[in-house]
Amino acid sequence: MEKVKLKQGLKDAMSISSEGNRYLQESQIWKLYKEDKPSCSIVMRTACGLVYLLACLLESFMPSFSREVLKQLNLPPETQLSLSDEGGEVENSKRPWDILPAGHKIGTPAPLFKELKDEEVAFYRENFAGSQADRALKAETEAKQMAEQLNKAKISDGNKKKEHATNSSETKSKAPASVEGEISISRLDIRVGLITKAQKHPDADSLYVEEIDVGELCPELLLNRKVCVLCNLKPASMRGIKSQAMVLAASNSNHTKVELVEPPKDAVIGERVTFPGFDGEPDSVLNPKKKVWETRQVDFHTNKELVAFYKDVPFTTSVGICKVASISEGSIR
């Protein structure tokens, strides 16, 4: 019964959206703006009220959409989106032109949804087509394959350790140098981060300046783009702006397309991305002379299933693996 109610609620929201579009088209607001300002004002207030109602109705389905609507309507982020009988919201919804007060200034309008590219459409069809049972079976199969790969990785790593121990006993006269200790992937501090601000670099068209939350408190409303961030690089100046971390992204073979490596939506901000079979604490700051990052980065890649890997071990969080949107068998850096 609850599932039926949710479906009906979504249908009602889509119906209101269609009616709102029809209302704007039939009122020809572009003409009213020039010929009848009072009527234009009513149409605008009504349209804004309908948008607010949609934010209330869709909050359970797309909370990020509703928060963005509040921002564009210039309403406080803490505004309660509710249509309950107790608060009188249902009665007020019958007069959408009264929801926002006269003279209220809205924020800067911007598209709420991006257009999906063909490859993205193909990705979603491949991963989400069919029934829920089909998807569950596919996920179970992928999990078994992943477990087999991890098991192989552990066996391979165990054999390498045995071989290393044998070689060490035979070459005691040589200085003990642990190659794996020098370049272990565990020395990289890769964490789940959330982009809170992004803008073009003022002095470089191909660079972006980003503010990323990797677990510290941030009072501003956060965006919903989680990324994998290498946090222990030595800070460096890039065209006059200090860079303190690196966002990991995949690119195709000819480097004409780039996509962020994204952890699962439920991944905890600030948690460390791990590589099963490789334990150890990260360096506080990577020594550029040791070239730890450069040595390990060449083994970062995506597979045909769009999973991010170090060699044959996936980027792993407490709630699952990290992936990209559509670039298969690409390099990561």
Short mmCIF file of C-alpha atoms in Angstrom, two decimals:
data_model
loop_
_atom_site.label_atom_id
_atom_site.label_comp_id
_atom_site.label_asym_id
_atom_site.label_seq_id
_atom_site.Cartn_x
_atom_site.Cartn_y
_atom_site.Cartn_z
CA MET A 1 0.00 0.00 0.00
CA GLU A 2 2.84 2.40 0.87
CA LYS A 3 4.47 1.72 -2.52
CA VAL A 4 1.20 2.56 -4.29
CA LYS A 5 0.96 5.86 -2.39
CA LEU A 6 4.51 6.82 -3.36
CA LYS A 7 3.83 6.10 -7.03
CA GLN A 8 0.61 8.10 -6.93
CA GLY A 9 2.41 10.98 -5.21
CA LEU A 10 5.01 11.06 -7.97
CA LYS A 11 2.28 11.00 -10.64
CA ASP A 12 0.51 13.91 -8.92
CA ALA A 13 3.74 15.91 -8.84
CA MET A 14 4.35 15.30 -12.55
CA SER A 15 0.76 16.31 -13.30
CA ILE A 16 1.18 19.59 -11.42
CA SER A 17 4.42 20.21 -13.29
CA SER A 18 2.67 19.71 -16.65
CA GLU A 19 -0.21 21.99 -15.66
CA GLY A 20 2.27 24.64 -14.53
CA ASN A 21 4.07 24.53 -17.88
CA ARG A 22 0.76 24.80 -19.71
CA TYR A 23 -0.27 27.73 -17.49
CA LEU A 24 2.91 29.67 -18.35
CA GLN A 25 2.56 28.97 -22.07
CA GLU A 26 -1.09 29.95 -22.27
CA SER A 27 -0.61 33.13 -20.21
CA GLN A 28 2.13 34.24 -22.64
CA ILE A 29 4.10 35.85 -19.86
CA TRP A 30 6.61 37.29 -22.34
CA LYS A 31 3.81 39.51 -23.68
CA LEU A 32 2.39 40.37 -20.28
CA TYR A 33 5.80 41.63 -19.19
CA LYS A 34 5.63 44.30 -21.91
CA GLU A 35 1.89 45.00 -21.98
CA ASP A 36 0.36 44.19 -18.56
CA LYS A 37 2.78 44.32 -15.62
CA PRO A 38 0.12 43.67 -12.87
CA SER A 39 -1.04 40.47 -14.62
CA CYS A 40 2.56 39.49 -15.23
CA SER A 41 3.22 39.83 -11.50
CA ILE A 42 0.34 37.47 -10.66
CA VAL A 43 1.52 34.90 -13.17
CA MET A 44 5.07 35.03 -11.78
CA ARG A 45 3.91 34.66 -8.17
CA THR A 46 1.67 31.75 -9.14
CA ALA A 47 4.48 30.05 -11.05
CA CYS A 48 6.87 30.45 -8.12
CA GLY A 49 4.22 29.05 -5.78
CA LEU A 50 3.78 26.00 -8.06
CA VAL A 51 7.54 25.45 -8.06
CA TYR A 52 7.52 25.55 -4.25
CA LEU A 53 4.68 22.99 -4.18
CA LEU A 54 6.70 20.72 -6.49
CA ALA A 55 9.67 20.98 -4.11
CA CYS A 56 7.39 19.86 -1.25
CA LEU A 57 5.94 16.95 -3.23
CA LEU A 58 9.29 15.74 -4.60
CA GLU A 59 11.35 16.17 -1.42
CA SER A 60 10.95 12.46 -0.57
CA PHE A 61 12.06 11.43 -4.06
CA MET A 62 14.77 14.01 -4.84
CA PRO A 63 15.88 15.92 -1.71
CA SER A 64 18.76 17.57 -3.57
CA PHE A 65 16.27 18.95 -6.14
CA SER A 66 14.12 20.42 -3.38
CA ARG A 67 17.10 22.08 -1.69
CA GLU A 68 18.15 23.64 -5.00
CA VAL A 69 14.59 24.94 -5.52
CA LEU A 70 14.71 26.64 -2.10
CA LYS A 71 18.01 28.23 -3.09
CA GLN A 72 16.65 29.53 -6.39
CA LEU A 73 13.51 30.83 -4.70
CA ASN A 74 15.80 32.66 -2.25
CA LEU A 75 14.27 30.87 0.75
CA PRO A 76 16.33 29.89 3.82
CA PRO A 77 17.87 26.36 3.63
CA GLU A 78 16.15 25.48 6.92
CA THR A 79 12.69 26.09 5.41
CA GLN A 80 10.45 23.11 6.25
CA LEU A 81 9.02 21.53 3.10
CA SER A 82 5.67 20.22 4.26
CA LEU A 83 2.07 19.93 3.07
CA SER A 84 0.30 18.81 6.23
CA ASP A 85 -3.27 19.54 7.27
CA GLU A 86 -2.15 20.58 10.76
CA GLY A 87 -0.05 23.49 9.56
CA GLY A 88 -2.62 24.67 7.05
CA GLU A 89 -0.23 24.06 4.15
CA VAL A 90 -2.80 22.05 2.21
CA GLU A 91 -5.28 24.91 2.34
CA ASN A 92 -2.56 27.41 1.35
CA SER A 93 -1.60 25.24 -1.63
CA LYS A 94 -4.97 26.05 -3.18
CA ARG A 95 -3.72 29.63 -3.57
CA PRO A 96 -0.20 29.24 -5.00
CA TRP A 97 -0.05 32.96 -5.81
CA ASP A 98 -0.04 33.68 -2.06
CA ILE A 99 2.76 31.29 -1.08
CA LEU A 100 5.49 33.87 -1.72
CA PRO A 101 4.80 37.41 -0.50
CA ALA A 102 4.51 40.30 -2.93
CA GLY A 103 7.88 41.92 -3.59
CA HIS A 104 9.85 38.78 -2.71
CA LYS A 105 13.07 38.56 -4.73
CA ILE A 106 13.95 35.11 -6.03
CA GLY A 107 17.52 33.88 -6.56
CA THR A 108 19.28 33.39 -9.87
CA PRO A 109 17.45 30.78 -11.99
CA ALA A 110 19.58 27.93 -13.36
CA PRO A 111 18.85 24.52 -14.97
CA LEU A 112 18.07 21.92 -12.30
CA PHE A 113 18.86 18.92 -14.47
CA LYS A 114 21.58 18.25 -17.02
CA GLU A 115 21.05 16.60 -20.38
CA LEU A 116 22.19 12.98 -20.43
CA LYS A 117 24.72 12.04 -23.10
CA ASP A 118 24.19 8.92 -25.20
CA GLU A 119 26.88 6.99 -23.36
CA GLU A 120 25.33 7.91 -20.01
CA VAL A 121 21.91 6.73 -21.18
CA ALA A 122 23.48 3.44 -22.27
CA PHE A 123 25.17 3.10 -18.87
CA TYR A 124 21.92 3.58 -16.94
CA ARG A 125 20.05 1.20 -19.20
CA GLU A 126 22.68 -1.47 -18.73
CA ASN A 127 22.80 -1.10 -14.95
CA PHE A 128 19.18 -0.39 -14.08
CA ALA A 129 17.08 -2.10 -16.75
CA GLY A 130 14.85 -5.06 -15.88
CA SER A 131 13.10 -5.97 -12.66
CA GLN A 132 14.45 -5.50 -9.15
CA ALA A 133 15.04 -9.27 -8.96
CA ASP A 134 17.14 -9.14 -12.14
CA ARG A 135 19.25 -6.31 -10.74
CA ALA A 136 19.68 -8.16 -7.44
CA LEU A 137 20.88 -11.26 -9.31
CA LYS A 138 23.31 -9.17 -11.35
CA ALA A 139 24.65 -7.49 -8.19
CA GLU A 140 25.12 -10.90 -6.53
CA THR A 141 27.03 -12.20 -9.56
CA GLU A 142 29.27 -9.11 -9.61
CA ALA A 143 29.92 -9.49 -5.88
CA LYS A 144 31.03 -13.11 -6.36
CA GLN A 145 33.34 -12.10 -9.21
CA MET A 146 34.78 -9.31 -7.07
CA ALA A 147 35.35 -11.74 -4.17
CA GLU A 148 37.22 -14.11 -6.51
CA GLN A 149 39.42 -11.24 -7.74
CA LEU A 150 40.19 -10.17 -4.17
CA ASN A 151 41.05 -13.74 -3.22
CA LYS A 152 43.42 -14.01 -6.18
CA ALA A 153 45.01 -10.70 -5.18
CA LYS A 154 45.58 -11.92 -1.61
CA ILE A 155 47.09 -15.22 -2.82
CA SER A 156 49.36 -13.34 -5.23
CA ASP A 157 50.43 -10.96 -2.48
CA GLY A 158 51.10 -13.90 -0.13
CA ASN A 159 53.30 -15.60 -2.72
CA LYS A 160 55.26 -12.39 -3.24
CA LYS A 161 55.89 -12.13 0.51
CA LYS A 162 57.13 -15.74 0.64
CA GLU A 163 59.41 -15.13 -2.33
CA HIS A 164 60.71 -11.95 -0.74
CA ALA A 165 61.44 -13.79 2.53
CA THR A 166 63.38 -16.50 0.66
CA ASN A 167 65.41 -13.99 -1.30
CA SER A 168 66.18 -12.03 1.85
CA SER A 169 67.60 -15.11 3.60
CA GLU A 170 69.82 -15.84 0.60
CA THR A 171 71.17 -12.28 0.33
CA LYS A 172 71.88 -11.29 3.91
CA SER A 173 75.06 -9.57 2.83
CA LYS A 174 73.03 -6.99 0.93
CA ALA A 175 71.45 -3.97 2.61
CA PRO A 176 67.79 -4.70 3.58
CA ALA A 177 65.68 -2.60 1.19
CA SER A 178 61.89 -3.17 1.13
CA VAL A 179 60.77 -2.19 -2.36
CA GLU A 180 57.11 -2.76 -1.51
CA GLY A 181 57.57 -0.67 1.64
CA GLU A 182 58.88 2.17 -0.50
CA ILE A 183 55.95 2.20 -2.92
CA SER A 184 53.05 0.53 -1.11
CA ILE A 185 49.64 1.78 -2.19
CA SER A 186 48.73 2.09 1.50
CA ARG A 187 51.00 5.14 1.69
CA LEU A 188 48.46 7.14 -0.33
CA ASP A 189 45.79 8.86 1.74
CA ILE A 190 42.75 8.71 -0.58
CA ARG A 191 39.51 9.81 1.06
CA VAL A 192 35.86 10.42 0.24
CA GLY A 193 35.27 14.12 -0.27
CA LEU A 194 32.33 16.34 -1.19
CA ILE A 195 32.75 19.27 -3.57
CA THR A 196 31.33 22.37 -1.93
CA LYS A 197 32.45 24.96 -4.44
CA ALA A 198 33.90 24.91 -7.95
CA GLN A 199 34.96 27.66 -10.33
CA LYS A 200 37.35 28.18 -13.22
CA HIS A 201 40.92 29.15 -12.38
CA PRO A 202 41.25 32.91 -12.99
CA ASP A 203 44.57 32.45 -14.83
CA ALA A 204 44.14 29.07 -16.59
CA ASP A 205 41.23 27.96 -18.77
CA SER A 206 41.95 24.24 -18.31
CA LEU A 207 42.14 24.36 -14.49
CA TYR A 208 39.36 24.46 -11.89
CA VAL A 209 39.53 25.73 -8.32
CA GLU A 210 37.50 23.52 -5.97
CA GLU A 211 36.69 23.54 -2.27
CA ILE A 212 36.22 20.01 -0.97
CA ASP A 213 34.92 18.78 2.38
CA VAL A 214 36.87 15.70 3.48
CA GLY A 215 35.26 15.35 6.87
CA GLU A 216 35.74 18.73 8.51
CA LEU A 217 32.75 20.84 9.51
CA CYS A 218 31.36 23.11 6.80
CA PRO A 219 28.51 25.52 7.63
CA GLU A 220 27.45 26.08 4.03
CA LEU A 221 24.89 24.06 2.13
CA LEU A 222 26.86 21.23 0.51
CA LEU A 223 26.57 20.08 -3.04
CA ASN A 224 25.88 16.41 -3.69
CA ARG A 225 28.95 15.38 -5.69
CA LYS A 226 31.14 12.93 -3.81
CA VAL A 227 34.63 12.31 -5.15
CA CYS A 228 37.85 10.46 -4.33
CA VAL A 229 40.55 12.84 -3.12
CA LEU A 230 44.28 12.23 -2.68
CA CYS A 231 44.87 14.20 0.51
CA ASN A 232 48.53 13.82 1.40
CA LEU A 233 50.28 15.39 -1.55
CA LYS A 234 52.70 18.14 -0.64
CA PRO A 235 50.87 21.48 -1.12
CA ALA A 236 51.93 23.16 -4.35
CA SER A 237 51.14 26.46 -6.06
CA MET A 238 49.27 26.21 -9.39
CA ARG A 239 49.20 29.52 -11.22
CA GLY A 240 49.18 31.45 -7.95
CA ILE A 241 46.61 29.30 -6.08
CA LYS A 242 47.79 26.74 -3.52
CA SER A 243 46.62 23.17 -4.24
CA GLN A 244 46.36 20.95 -1.15
CA ALA A 245 44.76 17.82 -2.64
CA MET A 246 44.02 16.08 -5.93
CA VAL A 247 40.62 14.90 -7.17
CA LEU A 248 40.97 11.57 -8.97
CA ALA A 249 39.45 11.31 -12.44
CA ALA A 250 39.47 8.83 -15.31
CA SER A 251 40.21 9.67 -18.92
CA ASN A 252 39.83 7.73 -22.16
CA SER A 253 42.76 6.57 -24.31
CA ASN A 254 43.10 9.81 -26.31
CA HIS A 255 42.36 12.02 -23.28
CA THR A 256 39.38 13.74 -24.93
CA LYS A 257 36.97 12.79 -22.13
CA VAL A 258 37.33 13.02 -18.36
CA GLU A 259 35.05 11.70 -15.58
CA LEU A 260 35.36 11.88 -11.79
CA VAL A 261 35.93 8.70 -9.80
CA GLU A 262 32.89 8.59 -7.53
CA PRO A 263 32.37 6.60 -4.32
CA PRO A 264 28.92 5.17 -3.49
CA LYS A 265 26.28 7.76 -2.58
CA ASP A 266 26.15 6.48 1.02
CA ALA A 267 29.93 6.65 1.54
CA VAL A 268 30.89 8.64 4.64
CA ILE A 269 32.61 11.95 3.96
CA GLY A 270 36.18 11.74 5.21
CA GLU A 271 36.43 7.94 5.27
CA ARG A 272 39.54 6.45 3.72
CA VAL A 273 39.35 4.61 0.41
CA THR A 274 41.15 1.27 0.87
CA PHE A 275 42.58 -1.50 -1.29
CA PRO A 276 41.84 -4.93 0.23
CA GLY A 277 45.02 -6.92 0.76
CA PHE A 278 47.16 -3.79 1.25
CA ASP A 279 47.25 -2.65 4.86
CA GLY A 280 49.16 0.18 6.46
CA GLU A 281 48.91 3.81 7.47
CA PRO A 282 49.40 6.60 4.90
CA ASP A 283 52.28 9.05 4.97
CA SER A 284 51.36 12.34 6.60
CA VAL A 285 52.76 14.09 3.50
CA LEU A 286 54.20 12.31 0.46
CA ASN A 287 57.83 13.15 -0.22
CA PRO A 288 57.96 14.35 -3.87
CA LYS A 289 61.50 12.95 -4.22
CA LYS A 290 60.29 9.40 -3.47
CA LYS A 291 57.70 9.62 -6.27
CA VAL A 292 55.25 7.38 -4.40
CA TRP A 293 52.22 8.81 -6.21
CA GLU A 294 53.82 8.69 -9.65
CA THR A 295 54.91 5.06 -9.13
CA ARG A 296 51.48 3.82 -8.04
CA GLN A 297 49.37 5.99 -10.37
CA VAL A 298 50.40 4.04 -13.48
CA ASP A 299 48.45 1.05 -12.11
CA PHE A 300 45.20 3.03 -11.59
CA HIS A 301 42.55 2.22 -14.20
CA THR A 302 38.88 1.42 -14.82
CA ASN A 303 37.65 -1.94 -16.07
CA LYS A 304 34.83 -2.85 -18.49
CA GLU A 305 32.31 -2.63 -15.63
CA LEU A 306 33.45 0.98 -14.92
CA VAL A 307 34.97 0.04 -11.54
CA ALA A 308 38.05 1.97 -10.40
CA PHE A 309 41.04 -0.33 -9.74
CA TYR A 310 44.60 -0.32 -8.49
CA LYS A 311 46.03 -3.23 -10.49
CA ASP A 312 43.35 -5.91 -9.87
CA VAL A 313 42.04 -4.50 -6.56
CA PRO A 314 39.04 -2.12 -6.54
CA PHE A 315 38.85 1.27 -4.85
CA THR A 316 36.80 0.23 -1.79
CA THR A 317 34.77 2.09 0.85
CA SER A 318 32.78 0.79 3.81
CA VAL A 319 29.61 0.73 1.67
CA GLY A 320 30.97 -0.46 -1.67
CA ILE A 321 33.31 0.16 -4.56
CA CYS A 322 34.07 3.36 -6.50
CA LYS A 323 33.11 3.76 -10.17
CA VAL A 324 32.98 6.20 -13.07
CA ALA A 325 29.98 7.06 -15.23
CA SER A 326 30.94 5.69 -18.63
CA ILE A 327 34.71 5.48 -19.30
CA SER A 328 35.72 1.80 -19.42
CA GLU A 329 39.34 0.66 -19.47
CA GLY A 330 40.53 4.23 -18.92
CA SER A 331 43.47 5.57 -16.94
CA ILE A 332 43.03 7.31 -13.58
CA ARG A 333 45.03 10.21 -12.24
#
